[in-house]
Amino acid sequence: MRTPLVAGNWKLNGSRPANAQLVDAVLAGVPAAGKCRVMVCPPYVYLADIAQRLQGTSVELAAQDVAEQPDGAFTGEVSAAMLAELGCTHTLIGHSERRTLFGETDNVTAGKFIAAQEAGLIPILCVGETLSEREAGQTQAVVDRQLAAVLDASSVHALATAVVAYEPVWAIGTGLTATPEQAQAVHSAIRSRVAAADAKIAENLIILYGGSMKPGNAAELLAMPDIDGGLIGGASLVAEDFLAICAAAAGTA
Ligand code: PEP
């Protein structure tokens, strides 16, 4: 039985007071414990503030990215150990904006995945195809390649302490959403691929959908058997919308 997880990716948004207000509003409305796990991913500089506000609550804290290296001469980077020290339990890895805007390759993504796990963080590995890749019929091949990069660098056992997020690039921040059937097809293929290596790990693997999930479309996406929650961008910046998605996820528990 997989407990649904809803994670809010705040990206490069907010300010110190605005983000404190946002997390307080989320805390005021989280669904009953056990029905849905709720997580927020603030910008690095607000992690300590937000961690303090989350203390003693059920809401979990994740970073949006992590360095591939544990320490050293890597100006501007933040290591997994530092994030864990601040109270993060998870970190996004390979978000499409990191891949497309910052040139992160499959190899870099795999390195970050391993670095996160070595420091005790749970990676949320983002995979997904661009519009042209979907139109060329390459969706599954792309997702397979992105997943294989991590599996080849570690092993299927690494997925026992990881989360996967399927985020079609064409649906992120665009208002376009994969239909429940399109998303389910990819989620199910991801689970089958993992099951071919280890059925139990596949059965327990949480696979999130991300891409313009909103209160109006969350319930039908979350009702699909292999969609175990959401990675939410835009809608996570409005507490009411984010909480409505959490409530929809809690309804599927
Ligand atoms: C995201 O940033 O991961 C995302 C899914 O964004 P949005 O919900 O805005 O499409």
PDB file of N, CA, C and O and ligand atoms in Angstrom, residues 9 11 92 95 97 126 167 171-176 209-214 231-236, ligand 1:
ATOM      1  N   ASN A   9       6.854  22.230  -5.411  1.00  0.00           N
ATOM      2  CA  ASN A   9       8.133  22.776  -5.877  1.00  0.00           C
ATOM      3  C   ASN A   9       7.963  24.281  -6.077  1.00  0.00           C
ATOM      4  O   ASN A   9       7.378  24.716  -7.061  1.00  0.00           O
ATOM      5  N   LYS A  11      10.155  26.443  -6.737  1.00  0.00           N
ATOM      6  CA  LYS A  11      11.094  26.995  -7.720  1.00  0.00           C
ATOM      7  C   LYS A  11      11.724  28.301  -7.199  1.00  0.00           C
ATOM      8  O   LYS A  11      11.892  28.461  -5.986  1.00  0.00           O
ATOM      9  N   LEU A  92      14.838  17.009  -4.972  1.00  0.00           N
ATOM     10  CA  LEU A  92      14.558  16.767  -6.384  1.00  0.00           C
ATOM     11  C   LEU A  92      15.883  16.516  -7.086  1.00  0.00           C
ATOM     12  O   LEU A  92      16.907  17.092  -6.718  1.00  0.00           O
ATOM     13  N   HIS A  95      15.277  17.676 -12.324  1.00  0.00           N
ATOM     14  CA  HIS A  95      14.076  18.382 -12.789  1.00  0.00           C
ATOM     15  C   HIS A  95      14.336  18.853 -14.223  1.00  0.00           C
ATOM     16  O   HIS A  95      15.464  19.211 -14.570  1.00  0.00           O
ATOM     17  N   GLU A  97      13.881  21.516 -15.676  1.00  0.00           N
ATOM     18  CA  GLU A  97      14.508  22.842 -15.794  1.00  0.00           C
ATOM     19  C   GLU A  97      16.018  22.740 -15.548  1.00  0.00           C
ATOM     20  O   GLU A  97      16.804  23.496 -16.122  1.00  0.00           O
ATOM     21  N   CYS A 126      13.331  13.046 -11.355  1.00  0.00           N
ATOM     22  CA  CYS A 126      12.364  13.536 -12.347  1.00  0.00           C
ATOM     23  C   CYS A 126      12.758  13.038 -13.741  1.00  0.00           C
ATOM     24  O   CYS A 126      13.924  13.146 -14.136  1.00  0.00           O
ATOM     25  N   GLU A 167       7.348  13.737 -15.279  1.00  0.00           N
ATOM     26  CA  GLU A 167       6.947  15.104 -15.597  1.00  0.00           C
ATOM     27  C   GLU A 167       7.166  15.355 -17.087  1.00  0.00           C
ATOM     28  O   GLU A 167       8.293  15.696 -17.500  1.00  0.00           O
ATOM     29  N   ALA A 171       4.260  19.691 -20.337  1.00  0.00           N
ATOM     30  CA  ALA A 171       3.141  19.979 -19.421  1.00  0.00           C
ATOM     31  C   ALA A 171       3.579  20.839 -18.238  1.00  0.00           C
ATOM     32  O   ALA A 171       2.735  21.295 -17.470  1.00  0.00           O
ATOM     33  N   ILE A 172       4.887  21.092 -18.099  1.00  0.00           N
ATOM     34  CA  ILE A 172       5.365  21.818 -16.910  1.00  0.00           C
ATOM     35  C   ILE A 172       5.208  23.319 -17.109  1.00  0.00           C
ATOM     36  O   ILE A 172       5.799  23.905 -18.018  1.00  0.00           O
ATOM     37  N   GLY A 173       4.359  23.892 -16.284  1.00  0.00           N
ATOM     38  CA  GLY A 173       4.174  25.343 -16.310  1.00  0.00           C
ATOM     39  C   GLY A 173       3.467  25.852 -17.551  1.00  0.00           C
ATOM     40  O   GLY A 173       3.443  27.056 -17.806  1.00  0.00           O
ATOM     41  N   THR A 174       2.889  24.972 -18.333  1.00  0.00           N
ATOM     42  CA  THR A 174       2.281  25.382 -19.605  1.00  0.00           C
ATOM     43  C   THR A 174       0.766  25.435 -19.543  1.00  0.00           C
ATOM     44  O   THR A 174       0.133  25.960 -20.451  1.00  0.00           O
ATOM     45  N   GLY A 175       0.179  24.830 -18.509  1.00  0.00           N
ATOM     46  CA  GLY A 175      -1.277  24.720 -18.462  1.00  0.00           C
ATOM     47  C   GLY A 175      -1.757  23.482 -19.213  1.00  0.00           C
ATOM     48  O   GLY A 175      -2.920  23.097 -19.113  1.00  0.00           O
ATOM     49  N   LEU A 176      -0.859  22.844 -19.978  1.00  0.00           N
ATOM     50  CA  LEU A 176      -1.220  21.583 -20.644  1.00  0.00           C
ATOM     51  C   LEU A 176      -0.973  20.458 -19.652  1.00  0.00           C
ATOM     52  O   LEU A 176       0.038  20.468 -18.948  1.00  0.00           O
ATOM     53  N   TYR A 209       3.154  12.225 -10.487  1.00  0.00           N
ATOM     54  CA  TYR A 209       2.944  12.903 -11.767  1.00  0.00           C
ATOM     55  C   TYR A 209       3.161  14.394 -11.551  1.00  0.00           C
ATOM     56  O   TYR A 209       2.690  14.960 -10.532  1.00  0.00           O
ATOM     57  N   GLY A 210       3.819  15.062 -12.481  1.00  0.00           N
ATOM     58  CA  GLY A 210       3.964  16.517 -12.427  1.00  0.00           C
ATOM     59  C   GLY A 210       3.775  17.117 -13.800  1.00  0.00           C
ATOM     60  O   GLY A 210       4.227  16.571 -14.808  1.00  0.00           O
ATOM     61  N   GLY A 211       3.107  18.237 -13.841  1.00  0.00           N
ATOM     62  CA  GLY A 211       2.866  18.920 -15.111  1.00  0.00           C
ATOM     63  C   GLY A 211       1.500  19.559 -15.089  1.00  0.00           C
ATOM     64  O   GLY A 211       0.506  18.911 -15.416  1.00  0.00           O
ATOM     65  N   SER A 212       1.458  20.823 -14.585  1.00  0.00           N
ATOM     66  CA  SER A 212       0.192  21.575 -14.530  1.00  0.00           C
ATOM     67  C   SER A 212      -0.908  20.822 -13.788  1.00  0.00           C
ATOM     68  O   SER A 212      -2.079  20.886 -14.182  1.00  0.00           O
ATOM     69  N   MET A 213      -0.536  20.117 -12.726  1.00  0.00           N
ATOM     70  CA  MET A 213      -1.592  19.527 -11.888  1.00  0.00           C
ATOM     71  C   MET A 213      -2.221  20.657 -11.077  1.00  0.00           C
ATOM     72  O   MET A 213      -1.521  21.504 -10.514  1.00  0.00           O
ATOM     73  N   LYS A 214      -3.551  20.668 -11.078  1.00  0.00           N
ATOM     74  CA  LYS A 214      -4.310  21.747 -10.431  1.00  0.00           C
ATOM     75  C   LYS A 214      -5.476  21.118  -9.671  1.00  0.00           C
ATOM     76  O   LYS A 214      -5.796  19.951  -9.901  1.00  0.00           O
ATOM     77  N   LEU A 231       3.874  16.136  -8.126  1.00  0.00           N
ATOM     78  CA  LEU A 231       4.901  17.158  -7.941  1.00  0.00           C
ATOM     79  C   LEU A 231       4.316  18.422  -8.556  1.00  0.00           C
ATOM     80  O   LEU A 231       4.044  18.466  -9.758  1.00  0.00           O
ATOM     81  N   ILE A 232       4.085  19.403  -7.706  1.00  0.00           N
ATOM     82  CA  ILE A 232       3.272  20.554  -8.080  1.00  0.00           C
ATOM     83  C   ILE A 232       4.123  21.812  -8.125  1.00  0.00           C
ATOM     84  O   ILE A 232       4.752  22.161  -7.118  1.00  0.00           O
ATOM     85  N   GLY A 233       4.106  22.501  -9.261  1.00  0.00           N
ATOM     86  CA  GLY A 233       4.836  23.765  -9.376  1.00  0.00           C
ATOM     87  C   GLY A 233       3.915  24.929  -9.075  1.00  0.00           C
ATOM     88  O   GLY A 233       3.675  25.288  -7.918  1.00  0.00           O
ATOM     89  N   GLY A 234       3.354  25.511 -10.118  1.00  0.00           N
ATOM     90  CA  GLY A 234       2.551  26.731  -9.990  1.00  0.00           C
ATOM     91  C   GLY A 234       1.496  26.663  -8.896  1.00  0.00           C
ATOM     92  O   GLY A 234       1.362  27.598  -8.091  1.00  0.00           O
ATOM     93  N   ALA A 235       0.754  25.588  -8.858  1.00  0.00           N
ATOM     94  CA  ALA A 235      -0.357  25.503  -7.899  1.00  0.00           C
ATOM     95  C   ALA A 235       0.132  25.378  -6.455  1.00  0.00           C
ATOM     96  O   ALA A 235      -0.648  25.587  -5.519  1.00  0.00           O
ATOM     97  N   SER A 236       1.424  25.075  -6.273  1.00  0.00           N
ATOM     98  CA  SER A 236       1.910  24.961  -4.882  1.00  0.00           C
ATOM     99  C   SER A 236       2.196  26.329  -4.279  1.00  0.00           C
ATOM    100  O   SER A 236       2.467  26.449  -3.080  1.00  0.00           O
TER     101      SER A 236
HETATM  102  C1  PEP B   1       7.180  21.348 -11.667  1.00  0.00           C
HETATM  103  O1  PEP B   1       7.799  22.386 -11.528  1.00  0.00           O
HETATM  104  O2  PEP B   1       7.726  20.292 -11.365  1.00  0.00           O
HETATM  105  C2  PEP B   1       5.820  21.398 -12.180  1.00  0.00           C
HETATM  106  C3  PEP B   1       5.174  20.283 -12.365  1.00  0.00           C
HETATM  107  O3  PEP B   1       5.298  22.659 -12.434  1.00  0.00           O
HETATM  108  P1  PEP B   1       3.768  22.993 -12.806  1.00  0.00           P
HETATM  109  O4  PEP B   1       2.910  22.280 -11.804  1.00  0.00           O
HETATM  110  O5  PEP B   1       3.683  24.476 -12.712  1.00  0.00           O
HETATM  111  O6  PEP B   1       3.535  22.477 -14.191  1.00  0.00           O
END
